[in-house]
Coordinates of C-alpha atoms and ligand atoms in Angstrom, one line a residue:
M253 CA 3.2 -28.4 -20.6
S254 CA 5.6 -25.7 -18.9
A255 CA 8.5 -24.5 -21.4
G256 CA 11.1 -24.6 -17.7
I257 CA 14.1 -23.4 -18.4
H258 CA 13.9 -23.9 -22.4
G259 CA 11.3 -21.2 -22.4
G260 CA 12.0 -17.3 -23.6
L261 CA 15.7 -18.4 -25.4
T262 CA 18.0 -16.0 -25.3
S263 CA 18.5 -14.4 -29.2
Y264 CA 21.5 -15.9 -30.8
G265 CA 20.0 -16.4 -34.6
D266 CA 20.8 -20.1 -34.0
T267 CA 17.8 -21.5 -32.0
G268 CA 20.2 -24.9 -30.9
F269 CA 23.4 -23.1 -29.8
S270 CA 20.4 -20.9 -27.7
R271 CA 20.0 -24.1 -25.9
F272 CA 23.4 -25.3 -25.5
V273 CA 24.8 -22.3 -24.3
R274 CA 22.1 -22.2 -21.9
S275 CA 22.8 -25.6 -20.7
V276 CA 26.7 -25.0 -20.1
F277 CA 25.8 -21.8 -18.0
L278 CA 23.7 -23.7 -15.9
A279 CA 25.8 -26.5 -16.0
A280 CA 28.5 -24.0 -14.4
A281 CA 26.3 -23.3 -12.0
G282 CA 25.8 -27.2 -11.1
Y283 CA 22.6 -27.7 -12.4
D284 CA 21.7 -30.6 -14.5
A285 CA 19.1 -32.8 -16.7
C286 CA 17.4 -33.8 -13.0
D287 CA 17.3 -30.4 -12.4
T288 CA 16.7 -28.5 -15.8
E289 CA 13.4 -31.0 -17.0
R290 CA 11.3 -29.7 -13.6
P291 CA 9.3 -26.5 -14.1
V292 CA 10.9 -23.2 -13.2
V293 CA 9.2 -21.4 -10.3
G294 CA 11.5 -18.1 -10.3
V295 CA 11.8 -16.7 -6.9
G296 CA 11.6 -12.9 -6.7
H297 CA 13.0 -11.2 -3.2
S298 CA 13.4 -7.8 -1.7
I299 CA 16.3 -8.5 0.3
S300 CA 17.7 -5.2 1.5
D301 CA 19.9 -4.0 4.2
Y302 CA 18.1 -0.7 3.4
T303 CA 14.4 -2.2 3.9
P304 CA 15.3 -3.2 7.7
C305 CA 11.8 -5.0 8.0
H306 CA 13.3 -7.7 5.5
R307 CA 15.2 -8.9 7.8
E308 CA 13.7 -11.8 8.1
M309 CA 13.4 -13.0 4.4
P310 CA 16.3 -14.9 3.9
G311 CA 14.3 -17.4 6.5
L312 CA 10.9 -17.2 4.4
L313 CA 13.2 -17.4 0.9
E314 CA 14.7 -20.8 2.1
A315 CA 10.8 -22.0 3.2
V316 CA 9.7 -20.5 -0.6
R317 CA 12.4 -22.5 -2.1
R318 CA 12.1 -25.5 -0.1
G319 CA 8.6 -26.1 -0.9
V320 CA 9.1 -25.4 -4.6
L321 CA 11.6 -28.2 -4.5
E322 CA 8.9 -30.8 -2.5
A323 CA 6.3 -30.1 -5.6
G324 CA 9.2 -31.1 -8.1
G325 CA 10.0 -27.6 -9.5
L326 CA 12.8 -25.9 -9.8
P327 CA 13.4 -23.1 -7.5
L328 CA 15.9 -20.0 -9.1
V329 CA 16.4 -17.0 -7.4
F330 CA 16.5 -13.5 -8.4
P331 CA 16.4 -10.0 -6.4
T332 CA 14.3 -7.2 -7.2
L333 CA 14.5 -3.7 -6.3
S334 CA 13.4 -3.3 -2.7
L335 CA 12.3 -0.2 -1.2
G336 CA 12.6 0.5 2.4
E337 CA 9.8 2.7 3.5
T338 CA 12.0 4.9 6.0
L339 CA 15.2 5.0 3.9
L340 CA 14.3 6.2 0.6
N341 CA 14.6 10.2 -0.4
P342 CA 11.9 11.5 -1.5
T343 CA 10.0 9.1 -1.7
S344 CA 9.3 5.3 -1.8
M345 CA 6.4 6.4 -4.0
V346 CA 8.7 7.5 -6.2
L347 CA 10.1 4.0 -7.2
R348 CA 6.9 2.0 -7.0
N349 CA 6.5 2.1 -10.7
L350 CA 10.0 1.5 -11.5
L351 CA 10.2 -1.4 -9.3
S352 CA 7.2 -2.6 -11.4
L353 CA 8.5 -2.3 -14.5
E354 CA 11.4 -4.8 -13.4
V355 CA 9.3 -7.1 -12.1
E356 CA 7.4 -7.1 -15.3
E357 CA 10.3 -7.2 -17.9
L358 CA 12.3 -9.9 -15.3
I359 CA 9.6 -12.3 -15.4
R360 CA 9.1 -12.2 -19.2
A361 CA 12.9 -12.6 -19.6
Q362 CA 13.9 -15.1 -17.8
P363 CA 13.0 -18.5 -18.8
M364 CA 9.9 -19.2 -15.5
D365 CA 6.9 -21.5 -15.7
G366 CA 5.5 -19.3 -12.9
V367 CA 6.9 -17.2 -10.1
V368 CA 6.8 -16.5 -6.6
L369 CA 7.2 -12.7 -5.1
L370 CA 9.0 -12.4 -1.8
G371 CA 7.8 -8.3 -1.1
G372 CA 6.6 -6.6 2.9
C373 CA 7.5 -3.1 3.3
D374 CA 5.1 -0.5 1.6
K375 CA 5.6 0.0 -2.1
T376 CA 7.2 -3.1 -1.9
V377 CA 4.2 -5.5 -2.3
P378 CA 2.1 -3.6 -4.6
G379 CA 4.9 -2.5 -7.1
Q380 CA 5.9 -6.5 -7.5
L381 CA 2.2 -7.1 -7.7
M382 CA 1.9 -4.4 -10.4
G383 CA 4.7 -6.0 -12.5
A384 CA 3.2 -9.5 -12.1
V385 CA -0.1 -8.5 -13.0
S386 CA 1.4 -7.0 -16.4
A387 CA 4.1 -10.4 -17.2
D388 CA 0.7 -12.5 -16.3
R389 CA 2.4 -15.7 -15.4
P390 CA 1.4 -17.9 -12.9
A391 CA 2.2 -15.8 -9.2
L392 CA 2.1 -15.6 -5.8
E393 CA 3.4 -13.2 -3.3
V394 CA 4.4 -14.2 0.0
V395 CA 4.3 -10.9 2.1
A396 CA 7.5 -11.1 4.7
G397 CA 4.9 -10.9 7.8
P398 CA 4.4 -8.0 10.8
M399 CA 6.5 -6.8 13.1
I400 CA 5.6 -8.4 16.7
A401 CA 4.5 -5.7 18.9
G402 CA 6.8 -3.7 21.4
N403 CA 6.2 -2.9 25.3
W404 CA 6.6 1.1 25.9
R405 CA 6.5 1.1 30.3
G406 CA 3.9 -2.0 30.5
E407 CA 2.4 -0.8 27.4
R408 CA 1.6 -2.5 24.3
V409 CA 2.9 0.2 21.4
G410 CA 4.5 -0.5 17.5
A411 CA 5.7 1.2 14.4
C412 CA 4.1 3.2 13.4
T413 CA 0.6 4.9 14.9
D414 CA 2.7 4.9 18.6
C415 CA 5.8 6.4 16.4
R416 CA 3.6 9.3 15.7
R417 CA 2.1 9.6 19.1
M418 CA 4.7 9.7 21.0
W419 CA 6.5 12.6 18.2
A420 CA 3.2 14.6 18.8
R421 CA 3.4 14.2 22.4
H422 CA 6.9 15.2 22.5
R423 CA 6.9 18.7 20.0
A424 CA 4.2 18.9 23.0
G425 CA 6.6 19.1 25.6
D426 CA 5.0 15.7 26.7
M427 CA 8.4 13.3 26.5
D428 CA 11.6 14.9 26.9
D429 CA 14.7 13.6 25.4
D430 CA 15.9 10.8 27.2
E431 CA 12.5 9.2 26.5
I432 CA 11.6 9.7 23.3
G433 CA 15.3 8.0 22.5
A434 CA 14.5 5.2 25.1
A435 CA 10.6 4.8 23.1
S436 CA 12.9 4.7 19.8
E437 CA 14.0 1.4 20.8
V438 CA 10.9 -0.3 21.1
L439 CA 8.7 0.5 19.1
A440 CA 9.8 -2.1 16.2
P441 CA 11.0 -4.5 18.5
T442 CA 11.5 -7.5 15.7
G443 CA 12.2 -7.6 12.1
G444 CA 8.8 -7.8 10.0
T445 CA 6.4 -5.1 8.5
C446 CA 4.8 -2.4 10.4
M447 CA 2.5 -4.6 13.0
V448 CA -0.5 -1.9 12.8
M449 CA -2.7 -1.3 10.0
G450 CA -1.0 0.6 8.3
T451 CA -0.1 0.1 4.3
A452 CA 2.1 -2.9 4.3
S453 CA -0.4 -4.9 6.8
T454 CA -3.4 -3.6 4.7
M455 CA -1.6 -4.9 1.3
A456 CA -0.8 -8.0 2.8
V457 CA -4.7 -8.8 3.9
L458 CA -5.4 -7.7 0.1
T459 CA -2.7 -9.7 -1.5
E460 CA -5.0 -12.2 0.6
V461 CA -8.3 -10.9 -0.2
L462 CA -7.5 -10.6 -4.5
G463 CA -6.3 -14.2 -4.6
L464 CA -2.7 -13.5 -5.2
G465 CA -2.0 -14.7 -1.7
V466 CA -2.6 -18.5 -0.7
P467 CA -5.4 -17.9 2.6
G468 CA -3.7 -17.2 5.8
S469 CA -0.8 -15.5 4.6
A470 CA -1.4 -12.5 5.2
T471 CA -0.8 -12.0 9.3
A472 CA 1.3 -14.5 10.2
P473 CA 4.4 -12.3 12.4
A474 CA 7.4 -12.3 10.7
P475 CA 9.4 -14.2 13.0
S476 CA 6.7 -17.3 14.3
G477 CA 6.9 -20.6 12.2
D478 CA 3.6 -20.1 10.8
R479 CA 5.5 -17.2 8.4
L480 CA 8.1 -20.4 7.5
R481 CA 5.1 -22.5 6.7
V482 CA 3.4 -19.8 4.4
G483 CA 6.2 -19.8 2.8
A484 CA 6.8 -23.3 2.1
Q485 CA 3.4 -23.6 1.1
S486 CA 3.8 -21.0 -1.3
G487 CA 6.0 -22.3 -3.1
R488 CA 4.7 -26.0 -3.6
R489 CA 1.6 -24.2 -4.5
A490 CA 3.4 -22.1 -7.1
V491 CA 4.3 -25.5 -8.7
E492 CA 0.7 -26.0 -8.8
M493 CA -0.7 -22.8 -10.3
A494 CA 2.0 -23.4 -13.0
A495 CA 0.9 -25.9 -14.4
E496 CA -2.7 -25.3 -13.8
G497 CA -1.5 -21.8 -16.1
L498 CA -3.6 -20.3 -13.1
R499 CA -2.3 -16.7 -14.3
P500 CA -4.0 -12.9 -12.7
G501 CA -5.8 -12.6 -15.8
R502 CA -7.6 -15.5 -15.0
I503 CA -7.9 -15.1 -11.0
L504 CA -8.5 -10.7 -10.9
T505 CA -12.3 -9.3 -11.8
R506 CA -14.4 -6.5 -10.9
A507 CA -15.5 -8.8 -8.4
S508 CA -12.1 -9.6 -6.3
F509 CA -11.3 -5.9 -6.3
L510 CA -14.7 -4.9 -4.9
N511 CA -14.1 -7.5 -2.4
A512 CA -10.4 -5.9 -2.0
A513 CA -12.4 -3.0 -1.7
A514 CA -15.4 -3.9 1.4
T515 CA -12.4 -5.5 3.1
L516 CA -10.0 -2.5 3.5
G517 CA -13.4 -0.6 4.1
A518 CA -13.7 -3.7 7.2
I519 CA -10.0 -3.5 8.7
G520 CA -9.7 0.5 8.7
G521 CA -7.1 -0.3 6.8
S522 CA -4.6 2.5 4.4
T523 CA -5.4 5.0 2.1
N524 CA -2.2 4.0 0.4
A525 CA -4.1 1.2 -0.7
V526 CA -6.8 3.1 -2.6
V527 CA -4.0 4.4 -4.8
H528 CA -2.9 0.6 -5.4
L529 CA -5.5 -1.4 -5.9
L530 CA -6.4 1.4 -8.7
A531 CA -3.3 0.5 -10.6
L532 CA -3.4 -3.2 -10.1
A533 CA -6.7 -2.7 -11.6
G534 CA -5.6 -0.6 -14.6
R535 CA -2.9 -3.2 -15.2
A536 CA -5.4 -6.2 -14.6
R537 CA -8.0 -4.0 -17.1
V538 CA -10.3 -4.3 -14.8
D539 CA -12.9 -1.1 -14.6
L540 CA -13.1 0.7 -11.4
S541 CA -13.6 3.9 -10.5
L542 CA -12.9 5.6 -7.4
R543 CA -16.0 5.7 -6.5
D544 CA -16.7 2.3 -7.2
L545 CA -13.6 2.0 -4.8
G546 CA -15.3 4.3 -2.6
E547 CA -19.0 2.8 -2.2
A548 CA -17.6 -0.2 -1.3
A549 CA -15.4 0.4 1.5
A550 CA -17.2 2.8 2.7
A551 CA -20.5 0.3 2.9
V552 CA -19.0 -1.8 5.5
P553 CA -18.4 -1.6 9.3
V554 CA -14.5 -1.6 10.3
I555 CA -14.9 -4.9 12.3
V556 CA -10.8 -5.2 13.1
D557 CA -9.8 -3.5 16.0
C558 CA -6.4 -2.5 15.2
R559 CA -4.4 0.6 14.8
P560 CA -4.8 3.3 13.9
S561 CA -8.4 2.9 13.5
G562 CA -8.6 0.6 17.3
A563 CA -6.2 -1.0 19.8
G564 CA -5.0 -4.0 19.1
F565 CA -1.5 -5.1 16.1
L566 CA -1.2 -7.8 13.4
D567 CA -0.3 -10.9 15.8
D568 CA -3.9 -10.2 17.7
L569 CA -6.0 -10.7 13.6
H570 CA -3.5 -13.8 13.6
D571 CA -4.6 -15.1 16.8
A572 CA -8.1 -14.3 15.2
G573 CA -8.3 -16.6 12.2
G574 CA -6.3 -13.9 10.5
V575 CA -7.7 -13.1 6.8
P576 CA -10.1 -16.4 6.4
A577 CA -11.5 -15.5 9.3
L578 CA -12.1 -12.1 8.6
L579 CA -13.3 -12.7 5.5
S580 CA -15.8 -15.3 7.0
E581 CA -17.4 -13.1 9.2
L582 CA -17.3 -10.6 5.9
A583 CA -19.2 -12.7 4.2
P584 CA -22.6 -11.1 3.9
H585 CA -20.7 -7.9 2.0
L586 CA -18.4 -9.9 -0.7
D587 CA -19.2 -11.6 -3.9
L588 CA -18.1 -15.6 -3.2
T589 CA -17.9 -16.7 -6.5
A590 CA -14.5 -15.0 -7.0
A591 CA -11.3 -16.6 -7.6
T592 CA -8.6 -17.1 -5.1
A593 CA -5.2 -18.4 -5.2
L594 CA -5.7 -22.2 -4.8
G595 CA -8.1 -22.2 -7.9
A596 CA -11.7 -22.6 -5.8
T597 CA -13.5 -19.9 -5.2
L598 CA -13.3 -17.5 -2.2
G599 CA -17.1 -19.3 -1.3
E600 CA -15.3 -22.6 -1.3
S601 CA -12.4 -21.4 0.6
L602 CA -13.7 -20.2 3.5
E603 CA -16.2 -23.8 3.9
G604 CA -15.5 -24.6 7.5
I605 CA -13.9 -21.1 8.5
D606 CA -15.6 -19.8 11.8
G607 CA -15.8 -16.0 11.8
S608 CA -15.4 -13.7 14.6
P609 CA -13.8 -15.7 17.5
P610 CA -16.1 -16.6 21.0
W611 CA -13.6 -15.0 22.9
P612 CA -12.6 -11.3 23.0
S613 CA -10.4 -10.6 19.7
V614 CA -9.5 -8.1 17.3
L615 CA -12.4 -9.2 15.1
R616 CA -15.8 -8.2 16.1
P617 CA -19.3 -9.9 14.6
L618 CA -20.4 -7.7 12.3
G619 CA -23.0 -6.8 14.5
N620 CA -20.7 -5.1 17.2
P621 CA -18.3 -3.0 14.8
L622 CA -15.6 -0.7 15.8
F623 CA -17.2 1.9 13.4
G624 CA -20.3 1.5 12.2
G625 CA -20.0 2.7 8.1
D626 CA -18.5 4.8 6.0
G627 CA -14.6 4.0 7.7
L628 CA -12.6 4.2 4.5
V629 CA -14.6 7.1 1.9
A630 CA -14.2 8.7 -0.9
L631 CA -14.9 12.3 -1.6
F632 CA -15.6 14.4 -4.4
G633 CA -17.0 18.8 -4.9
S634 CA -15.5 21.5 -6.3
L635 CA -12.2 21.7 -3.9
A636 CA -11.7 17.7 -5.4
P637 CA -13.2 17.4 -8.8
D638 CA -11.7 14.1 -9.9
G639 CA -11.8 12.6 -6.0
A640 CA -10.0 12.5 -2.5
V641 CA -10.0 10.3 0.1
L642 CA -10.3 9.9 3.7
K643 CA -9.8 7.4 6.1
A644 CA -13.0 8.7 8.4
S645 CA -12.2 5.5 11.2
A646 CA -8.4 7.7 12.6
A647 CA -10.5 11.1 12.6
S648 CA -12.1 12.8 14.7
A649 CA -16.0 12.4 14.4
G650 CA -16.4 16.2 15.5
L651 CA -14.7 17.2 12.3
L652 CA -16.3 15.2 9.7
R653 CA -18.5 18.1 9.5
H654 CA -16.3 21.5 9.4
R655 CA -15.5 24.2 7.6
G656 CA -13.1 26.7 8.2
P657 CA -10.6 29.5 6.5
A658 CA -7.5 27.6 5.2
V659 CA -3.6 28.0 6.0
V660 CA -2.6 26.9 2.6
F661 CA 1.0 25.4 2.6
D662 CA 3.2 24.9 -0.9
G663 CA 5.3 21.7 -0.3
A664 CA 6.5 19.7 2.3
A665 CA 9.8 22.3 3.4
D666 CA 6.9 25.0 3.4
V667 CA 5.3 23.1 6.3
Q668 CA 8.8 22.4 8.1
D669 CA 9.8 26.0 8.2
R670 CA 6.2 27.8 8.6
I671 CA 3.9 25.2 10.7
D672 CA 5.0 26.7 14.3
E673 CA 4.4 30.7 12.9
V674 CA 1.7 30.5 10.8
D675 CA -1.6 31.9 12.1
A676 CA -4.2 29.0 12.8
D677 CA -6.6 28.2 15.4
A678 CA -8.6 24.8 16.2
D679 CA -10.8 25.8 13.2
S680 CA -8.1 26.5 10.1
V681 CA -8.3 24.0 7.6
L682 CA -4.1 23.7 6.8
V683 CA -3.4 22.5 3.3
L684 CA -0.7 21.5 2.3
R685 CA 0.1 21.2 -2.0
G686 CA 2.7 20.3 -4.4
C687 CA 2.4 16.9 -3.0
G688 CA 0.8 14.9 -6.0
P689 CA 1.9 12.5 -8.1
V690 CA 3.5 14.6 -11.1
E691 CA 4.7 17.9 -9.1
A692 CA 6.0 14.9 -6.3
G693 CA 6.0 11.8 -7.0
M694 CA 3.0 11.9 -3.4
P695 CA 5.0 11.9 -0.6
E696 CA 3.6 10.7 2.9
A697 CA 3.5 14.2 3.9
G698 CA -0.5 15.3 4.1
S699 CA -0.5 14.9 8.0
V700 CA 0.5 18.2 8.3
P701 CA 1.4 18.0 12.3
I702 CA -0.4 20.3 15.1
P703 CA 1.5 24.4 15.0
R704 CA 3.0 23.5 18.4
R705 CA 1.3 26.4 20.3
L706 CA -2.6 24.2 19.4
A707 CA -0.5 21.2 20.5
A708 CA 0.5 22.8 24.1
A709 CA -3.0 24.2 24.1
G710 CA -4.5 20.6 23.9
V711 CA -5.4 19.9 19.9
T712 CA -4.9 16.7 18.7
D713 CA -6.6 17.2 15.5
M714 CA -7.3 19.4 13.1
V715 CA -8.4 19.3 9.5
R716 CA -6.2 18.6 6.5
V717 CA -6.7 18.7 2.8
S718 CA -3.7 17.8 0.5
D719 CA -2.9 15.8 -3.2
G720 CA -0.1 14.1 -1.2
R721 CA -0.1 10.5 0.7
M722 CA 0.1 9.9 4.0
S723 CA 1.5 6.6 5.7
G724 CA -1.7 3.9 6.7
T725 CA -0.3 4.4 10.5
A726 CA -1.1 7.8 11.0
F727 CA -4.5 9.1 12.0
G728 CA -6.3 12.3 12.3
T729 CA -9.1 14.2 10.2
V730 CA -7.0 14.4 6.7
V731 CA -8.3 14.1 3.2
L732 CA -5.4 12.9 0.8
H733 CA -4.7 12.2 -2.7
V734 CA -7.0 15.7 -3.9
A735 CA -7.5 14.9 -7.8
P736 CA -6.3 16.8 -9.7
E737 CA -3.4 17.8 -7.5
A738 CA -3.0 21.2 -7.5
A739 CA -0.3 21.6 -10.5
G740 CA -3.6 22.1 -13.2
G741 CA -6.7 21.5 -10.4
P742 CA -8.9 23.4 -8.0
L743 CA -6.3 23.0 -5.1
G744 CA -3.4 25.4 -6.7
L745 CA -6.3 28.2 -6.8
V746 CA -7.0 28.5 -2.7
R747 CA -5.7 31.1 -0.8
D748 CA -5.1 32.0 2.4
G749 CA -8.1 32.7 4.6
D750 CA -10.3 31.3 1.7
L751 CA -13.3 28.9 3.3
I752 CA -13.1 25.0 2.7
E753 CA -15.8 22.7 3.6
L754 CA -15.6 19.1 4.2
D755 CA -19.6 17.0 4.8
V756 CA -18.1 13.4 5.0
H757 CA -21.6 12.5 5.4
A758 CA -22.9 13.8 1.6
R759 CA -19.3 12.7 0.6
R760 CA -18.1 16.5 -0.5
L761 CA -15.3 18.5 -0.4
D762 CA -16.0 22.1 -1.3
L763 CA -13.6 25.3 -2.0
L764 CA -16.1 28.1 -1.0
V765 CA -14.6 31.0 -3.5
E766 CA -17.2 31.8 -6.6
A767 CA -16.5 30.8 -9.8
G768 CA -15.6 33.9 -11.5
E769 CA -13.0 34.6 -8.7
L770 CA -10.9 30.7 -9.5
E771 CA -11.5 32.2 -12.6
R772 CA -8.9 35.0 -12.4
R773 CA -6.6 33.3 -10.0
R774 CA -6.1 31.3 -12.4
A775 CA -5.0 33.6 -15.0
Q776 CA -2.6 34.6 -12.8
L777 CA -1.5 31.6 -12.0
L778 CA 2.5 30.7 -12.3
E779 CA 3.3 27.0 -13.5
R780 CA 4.4 24.4 -11.6
A781 CA 7.1 22.8 -11.9
P782 CA 7.1 18.9 -12.2
L783 CA 9.5 16.3 -10.3
G784 CA 13.4 16.5 -11.9
G785 CA 16.1 15.6 -11.3
T786 CA 17.1 12.5 -12.5
R787 CA 16.3 10.8 -15.8
W788 CA 14.0 8.2 -14.0
R789 CA 12.0 11.1 -12.1
N790 CA 11.3 13.7 -14.9
L791 CA 10.8 10.4 -17.4
Q792 CA 7.9 9.5 -14.9
A793 CA 6.8 13.0 -14.3
R794 CA 5.8 13.1 -17.9
I795 CA 4.0 9.8 -18.2
I796 CA 2.5 9.7 -14.2
G797 CA -1.6 9.6 -13.6
Q798 CA -3.2 11.1 -11.4
A799 CA -4.4 9.5 -8.1
S800 CA -7.8 8.8 -8.6
Q801 CA -6.0 6.1 -11.6
G802 CA -4.1 4.4 -8.7
A803 CA -0.7 7.0 -10.0
D804 CA 0.5 4.8 -12.2
I805 CA 2.7 5.1 -15.8
E806 CA 0.5 5.5 -18.7
V807 CA 2.8 4.0 -21.9
K808 CA 1.0 3.7 -25.4
G809 CA 1.1 0.1 -26.7
A810 CA 2.2 -1.2 -23.1
D811 CA 0.7 -4.6 -22.3
A812 CA 1.8 -6.6 -25.2
K813 CA 1.0 -10.8 -24.0
Ligands
FES255 FE1 8.8 -1.1 6.5 FE2 6.4 0.0 8.0 S1 8.5 1.1 7.7 S2 6.0 -1.7 6.7

């Protein structure tokens, strides 16, 4: 039996008065008993002018509201923090955990029997989900949906893999100022999230796989009728879930996270999802290590031909049947007993769904993959004792086993200042440190640009190593999330000229410097300053964990039920 609007009364020391005064203010908002006797579904949205990717969200919000009403519920709308990837300084990641705290507290503090959360841009979905998992009330995520691809002189292009490709051409002198200016108007032509398999698309897919979004909800384009139907269906389903008491704690298991990791590998998904999945597993108290996640992801071939690993876009995946078709094809690699948002098992939810379609599409059969496996791998070694990640499917095959001398940058500003002057050649390993969770909040700076002189000479990729992240839309042989970060880890000991060895097949990342020499360097090391400057940043820097644990904040005694 749901508590409805009378759940979680405001504390005035008189329960009767608390109920009475609540009804006074609900009456002021136009609600009568016909409304207030219904189960309440909170609808948390992230509409903001600072998040252009969510510009279609007002229509989606109305669709969710309609669905809740149709199923006999009372939808009550509330805002959550909205994190627009390209309009936040220094990086949206600094605010993901703050969003999760806000969402958890709002779900716990406000009367609601269930909740639907509307997110989309990269950190909004993991932040909202982390809060919802901690609050553990029946919850569904509804993503904004991807943009539709743009057109540049007859070629389909999209944000932001092609933003990066075109910017690299501009840096190499291949596109002039007028051309790059004109390109900026076609790379993101509609509302919605980046339409390549970047972080937003990856998290949309994984949300569905985890059972926190309704089947078919990940890929419908933002401006489409399909997207609005997903909204209405989710609203209706949220009312049912509230009645069933189907909480994240009853859905999320180790099996569902391993399914998500396998899917992450199969879609050539964003490395950022590794951090978010580990954080979500921590919130759900599911035992999942970076090594587990990396092995599950590496064990499956990449079968979705979307950029940056492949060529297509999210609307192509939607046309091919979306996530249900993908999971149907991927079924031999999945635990089909995992739960879904429908209450059925994954296996039951896939009955009657065709896998890879008979016509050419971005969804390939397992027998004809885009990349045969090891598309996303976790690496360990003397340079990353607690792990690092690499999206090998978006890297250069010739660099997956490589040894080269380090060229070290301390922080993203150092790259900006010196990248075009450094003494590097195509074999150098560009090391960017000072971008870890404690020191910098993990900005997406890990994809260090190729020095202009080398780019002009035709070098398109080099091995790069960082304790930061990179955008899911980016590509190249970029080792990320090195843990421990430079502040405390061996990454802080690297000097120009040290040899670094990457061996993806052996899952190794090593610094080829003798232990004694590293000890001497450690004794001379200056302390690295944590990210500060505001109350939240100071607080977070003191309690944030490493990337290998999801970069979540660690608070003793949290997770009270
Ligand atoms: Fe919002 Fe890419 S910038 S999803």
